[in-house]
Each structure stands twice: as structure tokens, then as C-alpha cells.
Amino acid sequence: MTLTRLALRGLTHFWRTNLATALGLATAAGVLAGALAVGDSVRISLRDLAAARTGQTSHAVVANGFFREDLGGTGAPIIAMEGVVTHDDSGRRSSKVAVYGVDKRFFEFHRVGREAPKSSEILLSPALAEELKPGENDQILVRMPKVSAIPMESLHGAKDDPGRTLRGRFVGVLPRSLMGEFSLRPVQGDVRAVFLPLARLQRELDARNKANTLLLGSALDLKAQYQLSDVGLHQRGRMLESDSIIFPDTTVEAVRKVDPAAQPVLTYLGNTFRLGDREVPYSLLAAMDRADLPDDNSIVINEWMRQELAAKVGDTVEIGYYLWDPSGRLVAQMASFRISGFTPVDEADKELAPTYPGISGASSMSDWDPPFPMDLKKIRPQDEAYWNKYQATPKAFIRLAAGQKLWRTRFGAVTSIRVGNGFVLENLRQALDPTAAGLTQINVAEQVKAASKGSTDFGEYFLYFSFFLICSAVMLAGLFFRFGLEQRAGEIATLRAVGFSPGMLQRLFLTEGVVLALAGGVLGVLGAALYGGVILTGLRTWWVDAVGTRELQLHFTPMSMLIAPVASLLIGPTVIWFSLRAVMRRAVRDTELPKRGRGWLWGALAAATGLGLLFVGGPGGFFGAGALLLTGALFGLSWWLRGTPGAIRNVAGLGIRYTAHHPGRSVLCVALIASSAFLVVSVEAFRRDSANSVPGWRFYGETAIPVYHDPNSAAGREALNLGNAPATKWLPLRLRPGDDASCLNLYAPTNPRVLGVPASLQSFPAQTDGTISAAVDANTLEYALHKKVGDTIEVGGAKLKIVEALHDSVFQSEVLVSDADFQRAFPDAGGFRVFLADTAPGNEGALERAFSDYGLDLVTTAARLASFHRVENTYLSTFQSLGGLGLVLGTIGLSAILLRNVLERRRELALLRAVGFPTSALLRMTMAESLFLLTAGLVIGVGCALITVVPTVSERGGSVPIWSVATLTAVVAVTGVLSALVAVRAVHSTQLLDSLRSE
């Protein structure tokens, strides 16, 4: 008979023990592969979800303003915005809704058979329809921000009514299969979207034949296809003008490279020109470089102005003007200039002024309707006569640098550029970077791929938290295999007697081990599917708060399927080898006490290394420290068990001393209990309670439409119609929209939101390397952005250097920078979108109604923080469930060990019974053995957990998990009783005296 055949015979003969060993290996391999499969499943599910929502979109051209809808020739032009949607009959309202203007090209592009909405028809996404609950043909109000090429936060921006409301008729729900959940921004939550006819939206927004988003199936050569009109540039006579009135500095530099003789001009409206007791109202002046302006303090006025002011060279003229302050108010300012000369009224200078809304083209000054206050009573007949004859011809000139010092905005400091006669627009088009001018092409497919990797590696996390469960399963498999070897001690002795060498025996049992590992690997694949399926089911149901979606599906990759058999083949023979080595080194029936060795030394080294890892931080440091501390404690226990026994004073002491008969077996049992106890208790310390982390601010709010006025000022309250609103202190903050970087978003934030905050809320040190100081919530920094303090991230072309990690902040969704830096880095993000408010509880409803045109949603800062904590705590509940599974394995191991001990010592128990020990004493002895192992496991697990969580408690402000310890103690006590009952029942059912007679 060959060794292989003998091994197979042994496997079948001792099938019960071998089956238990294979199941242990299958559990370890299945949990390992299942944990990795969970990570694969989350990534693939996120990718599939994002791909379904982007449809056929590979690339997209986006802009802050509008461009020609036929820019690319192919693709689907749409208008994409964010707004507020209200069900007219019920008043139910939803804010921050995606608003899409689409036509048939949108559905043809995505290859779905659906007619586009027409006329006043409106389609809603499933989630939005569920929220608003409209009936067929009900009226829906859609309010969205006005899109103006002119920056709202400039003098000529229309700030008083920044929104536009459209009324439409609800005609149906657009299901997901027909692109009802279309979104270019990856997000796992429900998509709330409203679809309107593109033509209507173009008409209402004064953007006929234009779009702000172009969906493409492949990359577009944007540089070759765009026109200057797509970035808002046009030429009028010799003047190059911008639809936004203000030229960005980058565009001015590009024009000067093409035409070195180009002359930038900055025109501005003066409310009054005063010299002595004479005054001229509402006059344009131009800042440009002229030979008759010797310095920045000089001014040249035309002859008409000279006569009105009775001015002479050397006089000082005072100019009053308005400035829009970034805080959200209009400020009156004064400036003084010395008259250096006069110039004739030149009608050619009329072209210096761009087209000002409400001013240019008016038939008279009395017809002016600018977006700032005017006193029409100041307008005189001679002023009207000048307007009738010369229109917007400037009446005065100052140097360009002087004008830019007074009137520069964060959007630029030039209103038009006078170019030379030989200037060619095509040369400028080729020299200008369309991306720098606001026309950007994004790689949607690549963005989805990058974001779908996720901010959190679920495979890594579940592997971390399954580590002790895997170890428990491995130890259990080794325990059962060792039981099998000890059960076959007589067979081993016989084989040795008939000539089998130790090497042959080792090969024999290793062959059995490999077969068991193969079986465990095959079963492990099924176990991985079961484990992964249970975890995914839990994430979709019980633990849905952790992921925010029910769209996660189980996916197995070839690699994750191979993990189970490979892991089993690596783990199984290794465990079996050590078990075999330990058994073979002991002679059959050897009663010699096990050697004590240097377990204390190895234990001390492991514990010291674990304490050192506490300072590493992160999951690796936490779990590494925990594993080493547990290892050190178990080495110490093993060393103690192998020591010289002391006096035994009672039956319970005899039961406890029995644990030293097989110290390895006892330590293994303690390890099973300790590892699960460690996981349950340590994870509890990471739980957070909700608290207001912004002192002095009760509410947090966000609007769908930017607010441009300061709600704290009287003028701002009047402009916002807050006269009847409850008394409230506000802190308005600027927001650059982007990806949610908090734990609420499973996708990796490739373009995180940025919040501009005042110094009263957060101070930032100045940087000298061109970067911008930024602060990020500590959790967001580590788990979403995967950065650390001192690192730099790039957002919208700005480099943000992280200088501080905020702890337990309500601003987990954003990267924080100073308000001043925000305005410089992100000039296109105008107005205020985020508000902190301090008002009496219960006022939030009235405030939301007062800001209904802006779509304000208010929540308490405590509730917002609780939403983040709920996600974290749900994760922890998930991982504690894994600790519960480990406790189940520990119970199985404890029961097996106690039962094995009883069966091995039945003759000893019979002898004790024969010399007068009552059965109750034997039962107490068995119970004491069980409770000792349980208590040792509990003390070691809880003790190591409390040590390991010290950095967390001190750094994150957590709490010592007292209730968790108490609950675990109760659970372990019940578990111990149940496990002991197994052994007690064995004592009851065993005919002890018969065992003694058989000797």
C-alpha cells in the first residue's frame, strides 16, 4: 500500500475530525476571499452604477457660460444646471435638483427609445417623483439660477433677482433605463433630476442655439473646433470685447502676445464728478495709457466736462463711485485726481465702453435701468443732451494702473482691448487656450473609472476586521487536526513499531493535510460566495447607512475566486505541519510536563513592538498593535501554564490546573475568545456621539441658487425680502461645487468641494510657495483623500496645501480655505451657497420659506454631524458583527476542547469518582476549567483592546467602551455556560466506572 493510499484511507476512516479540519480551513479561506470579494463587488457596483448614469458619454465639454450647441458637430448638446423644484399644488419642494434641458439628440445619443419633452412638458427622475408625488398633468415649478456672462459680483451684475422660475406640466417619470438618472458626477445615492425641453430652456435663458454641456462619444479636438464666440469674445470695430464685460488676465496676456500694440481699457461709471461746488452726475471714465497722463494721480477730462466744472489744469476733481464689496453689499467710495489736461470730445472714443446692461442703447439717461441704485433727480438737461449726442463716450481718462488699483475685481481688470489695424481674430483663436478661457473638456469615462475605485477600499477594511476571524478559523482547523493526530496516537505508535520512520509519518500526514487543504479550498469558494453575499446583503439592508445605496451587487473576479484555494493550500499545510510537529515531538503516553522555555521573552518582545505600533496610526498600526499585544499576552499565558504547579486547595483549583495538561490546547482556546473580545471592544471605542462642533452656530444650510447679499445687513435683508423672517445671525460662506469628500460618498472625490471661510471661523497661515493653505476634516483627509498634513492637492487649477486636520468637523464634505484665497483662486464661484445660522430652535421652517427662491435647506449642526457619525457607527456595527462570528468560532473551539479533555480524562475522572468525589464535584471541576479559559480570553482580549484604543480615545475624543465590556462579559458568561454544559453532559453520559474497569 502506498503512502497516498494509506493517507486516503486515514481520511475516510477519521472522516468526522477531518471534516471539521476541512471546514475550519474553508472558513478561513472563505472569509479571506469573501472579504476581498466585497471590495471587488463595491468597486464593480460603483463602476456599473456610474456607467449606467453616464450612458454613452465618454467625454463632455462643459463651460460656465454658453457655447454653440453645434460646437462638436456630433454629440448631444444639453443645458445642465442645479435648481429648486416645487410641486405647485402641495408645496412639496426639493432643493439641489439636477435640471436638464434636452431634446431628441439626448435620447438618440444614449440609444434609448424615448421622445423628448415638448413645449411645457416636464419629466422627473424616479427619486424626485417619489419625493414630490405629483399627479399626471400637475404643475411643477422649476427655479434655477440666471446664467449671465457678466459676473454677478461685479458692479453690473444683476444680483437682486439671481433666479429664473419656469412652470411646466408633469407628464411622466423617466426611468433609469431611459436615462432618468443621468449624471456626469459619480454619486451612489438617488439622482433627483428634472428634464425640460432644450429649446424652451434656451429661450428662457436667452441662449438660443446654445448649450453649456456637450456630451460626446469620443474625445473632441477642442482647440481646432472652438470659436472665440464660444468663450464670449467678439470684435466691434477696433475693440475686442467680452460678453462678461471683464477680461481675465490670461486672455489679456494672450491678446498682447498676438498684438503687442494692443491697448487694454478699463471703463467705469462715476456717480459724481465734483470740483468745488460744481458737480456732474453719472459719467463714464476710461482708464488707459495715454501720453497726456504723466502719473497715476493725473486725470484728463474732455472739453464738455471742463466747461461743466469750470476746471483748469492743476485742479483736483473728486470722483464718487460704487464698489461691490465681496461681503455682499454695495459700498460708495471716493477718489481724487489732479487735472493734467483737457481733450476734445472724440466720438471715436464711444467704442471704448462695452455694452453695459440697462445703460448701453438707452434712448435717454432717464431710461437707464442699471443693477445698482440711481438718483434720477440729479440728471440735468445738459447731461441728457450729451447722452443723446455722444452716448457712452467717456468724459475723463486716467492711467490704466490707477483705474485697476481702484476697480480691479477678482474676475479681471480690463473691460475692452483696442487692437491694431492688422489684428486677426484667427491668430488670437489659435493662441488662446480654450480651457483657460472657461471651455473645458472632461474625460468622463476616465473620471468614472478613477472615482469608482472608491474613497474606501472595502476589501482592505473587511480584510482588516476579518483578520481575527480568519485567525480563529485557522486555529480551529489546527485544533481539530491535532485532535485527530492525538486520537490516532496508537496508530502512530504501531506504524513506528513496524518500521515507518518519522519522515515517512510526516509525509503521510502532510499528504492528508494537502488533501484537506484542497477540500477546504473548494469549500472556501462556496464559503466566500456565502460570506460575501451575506456582507453585501447586510450593506444593502441592515447596514445601508454605511454605503447610502441599495445598488451593491456581489461580483466575483477570477482573482478573488482563486484566493480561496490558494489561501487554503498555503495556510492548511502550514498549520498542519506545526500541529504535526508538536504531536510527533511528544512520545506516546508521555506524561512529562511540558518545558517552560522562553515564552516570557517572546511575549515581552511582541508586546513592546505592539506598543510601538500604536504610534504609527491608521488601520495597519491599529490592527498590527492589537495582534502583537494579543500575541504577547498569549505567550505570557503559555509560559505561566508551563510553570511548576502550586498547591491545589479545592475542586475548582483542580479544574483550573487541568488547563496546564495541554497548554497549547488551552492557549489556542483562549486565543479564540480573546481575538473576538478584542475586536468587539476595540471597535466600540471608535463610535462617536453627535455634538455641535461649530460653537455659536445652531444650523447649517446650503442653497441651490447663490445668494449675493449679506443677510446680516439691513440692505441685504431688504434685498432678500427677509423683513418678516425670524431674527437670525448668519455666517455666509462661499462654495465651489464638486464631489462630496465625506464618508457619505463611496466614490473617490476626484474634484472635492471647496469652502471659503472667514478668519472668524478658521485662520490659515500664508504660503510663500504659490500654494493656498487649506484645512480638511481628519477623517476626510485620511480615508477619502488619502492625504496627510503637509500634502498638496489640486482643485480647479489651484494648489491647496493641507496645513491642518480638523477633528470631528461638520465640514467633512469640503476642503476649507480662507475667503480671500477662495475669491482669488475660484473667481467663477460667485455668491454664497453655504450658511451657518444662529437662531431659536423651531425657526428653521420660517427661514427656509423666506429663502424659498434660493432653495435653502437647514439642518442643525448636530444633525449634520450625526449623519457622518451614523455612517461611521454603522461600519463599526458591521465589524462588530464579525467579532460576533469570531465568538461563535471561539464557542465551538471551547466546546471541542472541553469535550476532548473529558474524553481523554475519563479514566482519571472515574478514579476520582471511585475514591469518593461526588458527581457534583466533577461537574464543578469541569465548569471551573471552562470559566477559567473564558475569563483568561476575556481579560486578555479586553485588556489589549483597552490599551490599543488609548490613542483613539485621546486623539479623537472617543470614550472607553464600558457598556461594550459589560455586554461582552455577559455574552461570554452565557457562552461559557453553554460550552461547559457540553462537557458536563459528556461527564454525565460517560460510564466512568466502566472506563476504570477497562484499565
CSV table of N, CA, C and O in Angstrom, one decimal, residues 790-825:
chain,number,residue,atom,x,y,z
A,790,GLY,N,0.5,68.6,5.3
A,790,GLY,CA,1.7,68.9,4.5
A,790,GLY,C,1.6,68.5,3.1
A,790,GLY,O,2.4,69.0,2.2
A,791,ASP,N,0.6,67.6,2.7
A,791,ASP,CA,0.5,67.3,1.3
A,791,ASP,C,-0.3,68.4,0.5
A,791,ASP,O,-0.9,69.3,1.1
A,792,THR,N,-0.2,68.3,-0.8
A,792,THR,CA,-0.9,69.3,-1.6
A,792,THR,C,-1.8,68.6,-2.6
A,792,THR,O,-1.5,67.5,-3.1
A,793,ILE,N,-3.0,69.1,-2.7
A,793,ILE,CA,-4.0,68.6,-3.7
A,793,ILE,C,-4.3,69.8,-4.7
A,793,ILE,O,-4.2,70.9,-4.4
A,794,GLU,N,-4.7,69.4,-5.9
A,794,GLU,CA,-5.0,70.4,-6.9
A,794,GLU,C,-6.5,70.3,-7.2
A,794,GLU,O,-7.0,69.3,-7.5
A,795,VAL,N,-7.2,71.5,-7.1
A,795,VAL,CA,-8.6,71.6,-7.4
A,795,VAL,C,-8.8,72.8,-8.3
A,795,VAL,O,-8.5,73.9,-8.0
A,796,GLY,N,-9.4,72.5,-9.5
A,796,GLY,CA,-9.7,73.6,-10.4
A,796,GLY,C,-8.5,74.4,-10.8
A,796,GLY,O,-8.6,75.6,-11.0
A,797,GLY,N,-7.3,73.8,-10.8
A,797,GLY,CA,-6.1,74.5,-11.2
A,797,GLY,C,-5.4,75.2,-10.0
A,797,GLY,O,-4.2,75.7,-10.2
A,798,ALA,N,-6.0,75.2,-8.9
A,798,ALA,CA,-5.4,75.8,-7.7
A,798,ALA,C,-4.7,74.7,-6.8
A,798,ALA,O,-5.3,73.6,-6.7
A,799,LYS,N,-3.6,75.0,-6.3
A,799,LYS,CA,-2.8,74.0,-5.5
A,799,LYS,C,-3.1,74.3,-4.0
A,799,LYS,O,-2.7,75.4,-3.6
A,800,LEU,N,-3.7,73.4,-3.3
A,800,LEU,CA,-4.1,73.6,-1.9
A,800,LEU,C,-3.2,72.8,-1.0
A,800,LEU,O,-3.1,71.6,-1.2
A,801,LYS,N,-2.5,73.4,-0.2
A,801,LYS,CA,-1.6,72.8,0.8
A,801,LYS,C,-2.3,72.6,2.1
A,801,LYS,O,-2.8,73.5,2.7
A,802,ILE,N,-2.4,71.3,2.5
A,802,ILE,CA,-3.1,71.0,3.7
A,802,ILE,C,-2.3,71.3,4.9
A,802,ILE,O,-1.2,70.7,5.1
A,803,VAL,N,-2.7,72.3,5.7
A,803,VAL,CA,-1.9,72.7,6.9
A,803,VAL,C,-2.6,72.3,8.2
A,803,VAL,O,-1.9,72.4,9.3
A,804,GLU,N,-3.8,71.8,8.2
A,804,GLU,CA,-4.4,71.4,9.4
A,804,GLU,C,-5.5,70.3,9.2
A,804,GLU,O,-6.2,70.4,8.2
A,805,ALA,N,-5.5,69.4,10.1
A,805,ALA,CA,-6.6,68.4,10.1
A,805,ALA,C,-7.6,68.7,11.2
A,805,ALA,O,-7.2,68.7,12.3
A,806,LEU,N,-8.9,68.9,10.8
A,806,LEU,CA,-9.9,69.2,11.7
A,806,LEU,C,-10.5,68.0,12.3
A,806,LEU,O,-10.7,67.0,11.6
A,807,HIS,N,-10.8,68.0,13.6
A,807,HIS,CA,-11.3,66.8,14.2
A,807,HIS,C,-12.8,66.9,14.5
A,807,HIS,O,-13.3,67.8,15.0
A,808,ASP,N,-13.5,65.9,13.9
A,808,ASP,CA,-15.0,65.8,14.1
A,808,ASP,C,-15.7,67.0,13.7
A,808,ASP,O,-16.4,67.7,14.4
A,809,SER,N,-15.4,67.4,12.4
A,809,SER,CA,-15.9,68.7,11.9
A,809,SER,C,-17.2,68.5,11.1
A,809,SER,O,-17.4,67.4,10.5
A,810,VAL,N,-18.1,69.5,11.1
A,810,VAL,CA,-19.3,69.4,10.3
A,810,VAL,C,-19.0,69.7,8.8
A,810,VAL,O,-19.8,69.5,8.0
A,811,PHE,N,-17.7,70.1,8.6
A,811,PHE,CA,-17.3,70.3,7.2
A,811,PHE,C,-16.5,69.2,6.6
A,811,PHE,O,-15.5,69.3,6.0
A,812,GLN,N,-17.0,68.0,6.8
A,812,GLN,CA,-16.3,66.8,6.3
A,812,GLN,C,-16.5,66.7,4.8
A,812,GLN,O,-15.7,66.0,4.2
A,813,SER,N,-17.4,67.4,4.2
A,813,SER,CA,-17.7,67.3,2.8
A,813,SER,C,-16.7,68.1,2.0
A,813,SER,O,-16.7,68.0,0.7
A,814,GLU,N,-16.1,69.1,2.6
A,814,GLU,CA,-15.3,70.1,1.9
A,814,GLU,C,-13.9,70.3,2.3
A,814,GLU,O,-13.5,69.8,3.4
A,815,VAL,N,-13.1,70.9,1.4
A,815,VAL,CA,-11.8,71.4,1.8
A,815,VAL,C,-12.0,72.9,2.1
A,815,VAL,O,-12.6,73.6,1.3
A,816,LEU,N,-11.4,73.3,3.2
A,816,LEU,CA,-11.6,74.7,3.7
A,816,LEU,C,-10.4,75.6,3.3
A,816,LEU,O,-9.2,75.1,3.6
A,817,VAL,N,-10.6,76.7,2.8
A,817,VAL,CA,-9.6,77.7,2.5
A,817,VAL,C,-10.1,79.1,3.0
A,817,VAL,O,-11.3,79.2,3.3
A,818,SER,N,-9.2,80.1,3.1
A,818,SER,CA,-9.7,81.4,3.5
A,818,SER,C,-10.5,82.0,2.4
A,818,SER,O,-10.4,81.7,1.2
A,819,ASP,N,-11.4,82.9,2.8
A,819,ASP,CA,-12.3,83.5,1.9
A,819,ASP,C,-11.6,84.3,0.8
A,819,ASP,O,-11.9,84.3,-0.3
A,820,ALA,N,-10.5,85.0,1.3
A,820,ALA,CA,-9.7,85.8,0.3
A,820,ALA,C,-9.0,84.9,-0.7
A,820,ALA,O,-9.0,85.2,-1.9
A,821,ASP,N,-8.4,83.8,-0.2
A,821,ASP,CA,-7.8,82.9,-1.2
A,821,ASP,C,-8.8,82.3,-2.1
A,821,ASP,O,-8.6,82.0,-3.3
A,822,PHE,N,-10.0,82.0,-1.6
A,822,PHE,CA,-11.1,81.4,-2.4
A,822,PHE,C,-11.4,82.3,-3.6
A,822,PHE,O,-11.6,81.9,-4.7
A,823,GLN,N,-11.6,83.6,-3.3
A,823,GLN,CA,-12.0,84.6,-4.3
A,823,GLN,C,-11.0,84.7,-5.4
A,823,GLN,O,-11.3,84.8,-6.6
A,824,ARG,N,-9.7,84.6,-5.0
A,824,ARG,CA,-8.6,84.7,-6.0
A,824,ARG,C,-8.5,83.4,-6.8
A,824,ARG,O,-8.3,83.5,-8.0
A,825,ALA,N,-8.7,82.3,-6.2
A,825,ALA,CA,-8.5,81.0,-6.9
A,825,ALA,C,-9.7,80.6,-7.7
A,825,ALA,O,-9.5,79.9,-8.7
